[in-house]
Tab-separated table of C-alpha atoms and ligand atoms in Angstrom:
chain	number	residue	atom	x	y	z
Q	14	UNK	CA	1.402	30.587	10.360
Q	15	UNK	CA	2.252	26.990	12.778
Q	16	UNK	CA	6.051	26.825	13.202
Q	17	UNK	CA	7.464	23.769	13.832
Q	18	UNK	CA	8.698	23.360	17.300
Q	19	UNK	CA	5.652	25.493	18.350
Q	20	UNK	CA	3.373	22.676	17.537
Q	21	UNK	CA	3.226	20.654	21.226
Q	22	UNK	CA	2.036	24.587	22.487
Q	23	UNK	CA	-1.839	23.650	20.631
Q	24	UNK	CA	-1.455	20.635	22.819
Q	25	UNK	CA	-3.737	20.128	26.003
Q	26	UNK	CA	-2.543	16.865	26.840
Q	27	UNK	CA	-1.076	13.971	25.386
Q	28	UNK	CA	-3.792	11.307	25.003
Q	29	UNK	CA	-1.351	8.643	23.534
Q	30	UNK	CA	2.359	8.468	24.044
Q	31	UNK	CA	5.429	8.099	21.447
Q	32	UNK	CA	6.002	4.533	24.316
Q	33	UNK	CA	2.473	3.428	24.312
Q	34	UNK	CA	1.915	3.318	20.968
Q	35	UNK	CA	5.595	1.191	19.925
Q	36	UNK	CA	4.369	-0.568	22.751
Q	37	UNK	CA	1.042	-1.281	21.635
Q	38	UNK	CA	1.904	-1.964	17.672
Q	39	UNK	CA	4.810	-4.559	18.292
Q	40	UNK	CA	1.593	-6.522	20.309
Q	41	UNK	CA	-0.699	-5.523	17.168
Q	42	UNK	CA	1.856	-6.880	15.384
Q	43	UNK	CA	1.819	-10.009	16.661
Q	44	UNK	CA	-1.751	-10.703	17.061
Q	45	UNK	CA	-2.250	-9.844	12.637
Q	46	UNK	CA	0.714	-12.578	11.858
Q	47	UNK	CA	-1.057	-14.622	13.904
Q	48	UNK	CA	-4.072	-14.554	12.613
Q	49	UNK	CA	-2.784	-13.798	8.665
Q	50	UNK	CA	0.097	-16.721	8.952
Q	51	UNK	CA	-0.365	-18.412	5.601
Q	52	UNK	CA	-2.780	-16.268	3.998
Q	53	UNK	CA	-0.449	-13.791	1.701
Q	54	UNK	CA	-3.031	-10.633	2.588
Q	55	UNK	CA	-3.347	-7.121	1.404
Q	56	UNK	CA	-2.976	-4.242	3.472
Q	57	UNK	CA	-4.635	-1.373	2.007
Q	58	UNK	CA	-4.406	2.252	3.867
Q	59	UNK	CA	-6.402	4.820	3.768
Q	60	UNK	CA	-4.196	7.984	3.037
Q	61	UNK	CA	-3.175	10.284	4.423
Q	62	UNK	CA	-3.736	9.851	7.879
Q	63	UNK	CA	-2.769	6.272	8.278
Q	64	UNK	CA	1.051	6.521	7.202
Q	65	UNK	CA	2.928	6.939	10.316
Q	66	UNK	CA	0.479	3.896	11.834
Q	67	UNK	CA	0.969	2.122	9.079
Q	68	UNK	CA	4.683	2.156	8.496
Q	69	UNK	CA	4.549	1.259	12.009
Q	70	UNK	CA	2.481	-1.936	11.507
Q	71	UNK	CA	4.376	-2.883	8.904
Q	72	UNK	CA	7.391	-3.404	10.301
Q	73	UNK	CA	5.633	-5.096	13.150
Q	74	UNK	CA	3.846	-7.794	10.998
Q	75	UNK	CA	5.851	-10.835	10.066
Q	76	UNK	CA	4.584	-12.846	7.663
Q	77	UNK	CA	4.451	-12.502	3.684
Q	78	UNK	CA	2.432	-9.652	2.522
Q	79	UNK	CA	1.408	-6.554	0.301
Q	80	UNK	CA	0.565	-3.327	0.598
Q	81	UNK	CA	-1.910	-1.025	-1.204
Q	82	UNK	CA	-3.526	2.805	-0.865
Q	83	UNK	CA	-6.654	4.601	-1.412
Q	84	UNK	CA	-7.428	7.510	-0.635
Q	85	UNK	CA	-11.347	8.970	0.682
Q	86	UNK	CA	-11.698	12.174	2.146
Q	87	UNK	CA	-14.344	13.384	4.569
Q	88	UNK	CA	-13.177	16.653	5.724
Q	89	UNK	CA	-12.026	19.843	4.549
Q	90	UNK	CA	-10.116	21.732	6.496
Q	91	UNK	CA	-12.423	21.803	10.146
Q	92	UNK	CA	-12.599	19.777	13.152
Q	93	UNK	CA	-16.174	17.896	11.656
Q	94	UNK	CA	-16.698	15.393	9.007
Q	95	UNK	CA	-18.594	17.184	6.409
Q	96	UNK	CA	-19.974	14.051	5.551
Q	97	UNK	CA	-19.414	13.937	2.235
Q	98	UNK	CA	-16.806	11.849	0.968
Q	99	UNK	CA	-14.569	12.312	-1.621
Q	100	UNK	CA	-13.137	9.704	-3.553
Q	101	UNK	CA	-9.823	10.556	-4.857
Q	102	UNK	CA	-6.910	7.587	-4.861
Q	103	UNK	CA	-7.850	3.751	-6.103
Q	104	UNK	CA	-5.862	0.533	-5.075
Q	105	UNK	CA	-4.114	-0.766	-7.771
Q	106	UNK	CA	-3.894	-4.590	-7.063
Q	107	UNK	CA	-6.829	-7.204	-7.936
Q	108	UNK	CA	-8.413	-8.328	-4.562
Q	109	UNK	CA	-10.459	-11.150	-5.723
Q	110	UNK	CA	-9.776	-14.277	-3.703
Q	111	UNK	CA	-7.249	-12.131	-1.811
Q	112	UNK	CA	-7.339	-11.503	2.524
Q	113	UNK	CA	-7.671	-8.094	2.442
Q	114	UNK	CA	-7.242	-5.596	5.908
Q	115	UNK	CA	-7.918	-2.110	5.613
Q	116	UNK	CA	-6.028	0.075	7.928
Q	117	UNK	CA	-7.235	3.368	9.351
Q	118	UNK	CA	-6.195	5.729	11.132
Q	119	UNK	CA	-9.485	6.627	13.592
Q	120	UNK	CA	-12.614	5.235	13.289
Q	121	UNK	CA	-15.344	8.138	14.080
Q	122	UNK	CA	-18.480	8.173	12.380
Q	123	UNK	CA	-18.104	5.452	10.713
Q	124	UNK	CA	-19.211	6.406	7.481
Q	125	UNK	CA	-15.532	6.581	5.755
Q	126	UNK	CA	-14.809	2.715	6.583
Q	127	UNK	CA	-18.448	1.472	5.887
Q	128	UNK	CA	-18.074	3.165	2.052
Q	129	UNK	CA	-14.349	1.541	1.431
Q	130	UNK	CA	-15.975	-1.705	3.156
Q	131	UNK	CA	-18.804	-1.531	0.519
Q	132	UNK	CA	-16.469	-0.501	-2.206
Q	133	UNK	CA	-14.055	-3.389	-1.793
Q	134	UNK	CA	-16.853	-6.142	-0.557
Q	135	UNK	CA	-18.367	-5.633	-4.165
Q	136	UNK	CA	-15.118	-7.143	-5.516
Q	137	UNK	CA	-14.782	-10.426	-4.415
Q	138	UNK	CA	-12.279	-10.405	-1.278
Q	139	UNK	CA	-11.629	-14.396	0.436
Q	140	UNK	CA	-11.562	-11.687	3.281
Q	141	UNK	CA	-12.801	-8.266	4.608
Q	142	UNK	CA	-10.794	-7.200	7.873
Q	143	UNK	CA	-10.569	-3.574	9.501
Q	144	UNK	CA	-7.363	-2.334	11.738
Q	145	UNK	CA	-7.672	1.127	13.285
Q	146	UNK	CA	-5.133	2.952	14.866
Q	147	UNK	CA	-7.828	5.051	16.993
Q	148	UNK	CA	-11.376	3.856	17.634
Q	149	UNK	CA	-13.321	6.702	19.102
Q	150	UNK	CA	-16.183	5.249	19.855
Q	151	UNK	CA	-18.750	7.986	21.084
Q	152	UNK	CA	-18.917	9.949	17.602
Q	153	UNK	CA	-20.498	6.130	15.577
Q	154	UNK	CA	-23.457	7.780	13.450
Q	155	UNK	CA	-23.563	4.600	11.251
Q	156	UNK	CA	-23.570	0.592	12.455
Q	157	UNK	CA	-19.410	-0.335	12.028
Q	158	UNK	CA	-16.619	-1.889	14.199
Q	159	UNK	CA	-13.009	-2.626	13.523
Q	160	UNK	CA	-11.687	-6.150	13.864
Q	161	UNK	CA	-8.050	-4.642	15.501
Q	162	UNK	CA	-8.109	-1.740	17.354
Q	163	UNK	CA	-5.135	-0.188	18.874
Q	164	UNK	CA	-6.345	2.772	21.047
Q	165	UNK	CA	-9.928	3.089	22.331
Q	166	UNK	CA	-9.607	7.204	22.789
Q	167	UNK	CA	-12.808	9.728	24.356
Q	168	UNK	CA	-15.172	11.667	21.904
Q	169	UNK	CA	-12.421	14.553	21.206
Q	170	UNK	CA	-10.690	16.056	18.294
Q	171	UNK	CA	-7.189	14.561	18.508
Q	172	UNK	CA	-4.147	15.578	16.412
Q	173	UNK	CA	-0.408	13.630	15.882
Q	174	UNK	CA	0.705	10.369	14.199
Q	175	UNK	CA	-0.741	10.861	10.542
Q	176	UNK	CA	-3.846	13.063	12.263
Q	177	UNK	CA	-4.142	16.715	11.484
Q	178	UNK	CA	-5.785	19.295	11.351
Q	179	UNK	CA	-5.646	21.608	7.917
Q	180	UNK	CA	-3.169	19.508	7.151
Q	181	UNK	CA	-0.847	20.522	10.093
Q	182	UNK	CA	0.008	17.919	13.067
Q	183	UNK	CA	0.354	15.134	11.299
Q	184	UNK	CA	4.000	14.751	12.097
Q	185	UNK	CA	3.506	14.829	16.170
Q	186	UNK	CA	5.264	11.395	16.920
Q	187	UNK	CA	2.238	10.981	20.046
Q	188	UNK	CA	-1.328	11.539	19.641
Q	189	UNK	CA	-2.606	14.307	22.079
Q	190	UNK	CA	-6.218	16.969	22.507
Q	191	UNK	CA	-5.509	19.712	20.188
Q	192	UNK	CA	-6.296	22.622	22.496
Q	193	UNK	CA	-9.858	24.238	21.208
Q	194	UNK	CA	-8.515	28.076	20.696
Q	195	UNK	CA	-6.655	26.626	17.771
Q	196	UNK	CA	-9.610	26.234	15.740
Q	197	UNK	CA	-12.214	28.113	17.661
Q	198	UNK	CA	-10.502	31.564	16.817
J	202	LIG	P1	-15.239	9.072	10.135
J	202	LIG	O1	-15.775	8.614	8.696
J	202	LIG	O2	-15.677	7.684	10.623
J	202	LIG	O3	-16.551	10.087	10.689
J	202	LIG	O4	-14.267	9.920	10.131
J	202	LIG	C1	-12.812	9.211	9.791
J	202	LIG	C2	-11.847	10.218	9.351
J	202	LIG	O5	-12.432	11.292	9.948
J	202	LIG	C3	-10.767	9.731	9.682
J	202	LIG	O6	-9.849	9.624	8.961
J	202	LIG	C4	-10.076	11.226	10.100
J	202	LIG	O7	-9.115	11.560	8.510
J	202	LIG	C5	-11.428	12.035	10.405
J	202	LIG	N1	-11.516	11.791	12.180
J	202	LIG	C6	-12.074	11.752	12.776
J	202	LIG	N2	-11.750	11.881	13.803
J	202	LIG	C7	-10.838	12.993	13.862
J	202	LIG	C8	-10.120	13.440	14.642
J	202	LIG	O8	-10.314	13.518	15.883
J	202	LIG	N3	-9.011	14.005	14.722
J	202	LIG	C9	-8.703	14.266	13.523
J	202	LIG	N4	-7.649	14.293	12.822
J	202	LIG	N5	-8.745	13.841	12.313
J	202	LIG	C10	-10.354	12.792	12.631
J	203	LIG	MG1	-8.596	10.319	7.812
C-alpha cells in the first residue's frame, strides 16, 4: 500500500528536478512556437503519462494550436515493456493536410511511437513530428528518433511527472529513479 507522503522514500535519486523541468519546457515551448508559427499545428498527446508534460508545454506554446489525445499502452504494471501494444483510444480530429506533433512521456524501445507514427502517417498529415519529454536512447530496439527532446536520460526505470509504476507516482513533481526494492519483492 502506497501512501502519498511516503512516495519520496521510494525514490533512489532525483534525475530531473521540478525547476529544471520548468526552465527546459519554457525553452522548448519557444522553439515549437517559432517552428510552427503560422501552421496551426495539432498536438497529439499519448495518454496517460504525457498529461503533466502536455499541460505545461501547452502553456509554454504561444501560437494558435489544437489538442488531441490517443491512448496506446505497452506496459501491464511492470517495469519492462511487454512489446504487445494495446490501442485504447483514437484521436478525434481529421489530420489530413495538418501539421501534427506527437507528444509522449518517454521514448524507450521506440515501439510505441513507431506504432503511433505509422498509424497517423497513413492519414496524410502535412507533417508529423515527435516531441518527447524523456529520451532513453540505451533502450532503443527499433529505429526511431524524436525531433524534440526535453531531457535525455540514462537507462534506468524512472517515475514521476506523469511516469508511473503500476499507475502510482505519476503525481511526483520531478523525475526520479525508483528504488528496485519497490518492484523486486
Ligand atoms: P517504448 O514503446 O518506447 O518502449 O516505451 C514507451 C512507453 O513505455 C512509455 O510511454 C512509458 O509508458 C513506458 N516506459 C518506458 N520507459 C519507462 C520508464 O523508465 N519509466 C516508466 N514509468 N515508464 C516507462
Ligand atoms: Mg506511456
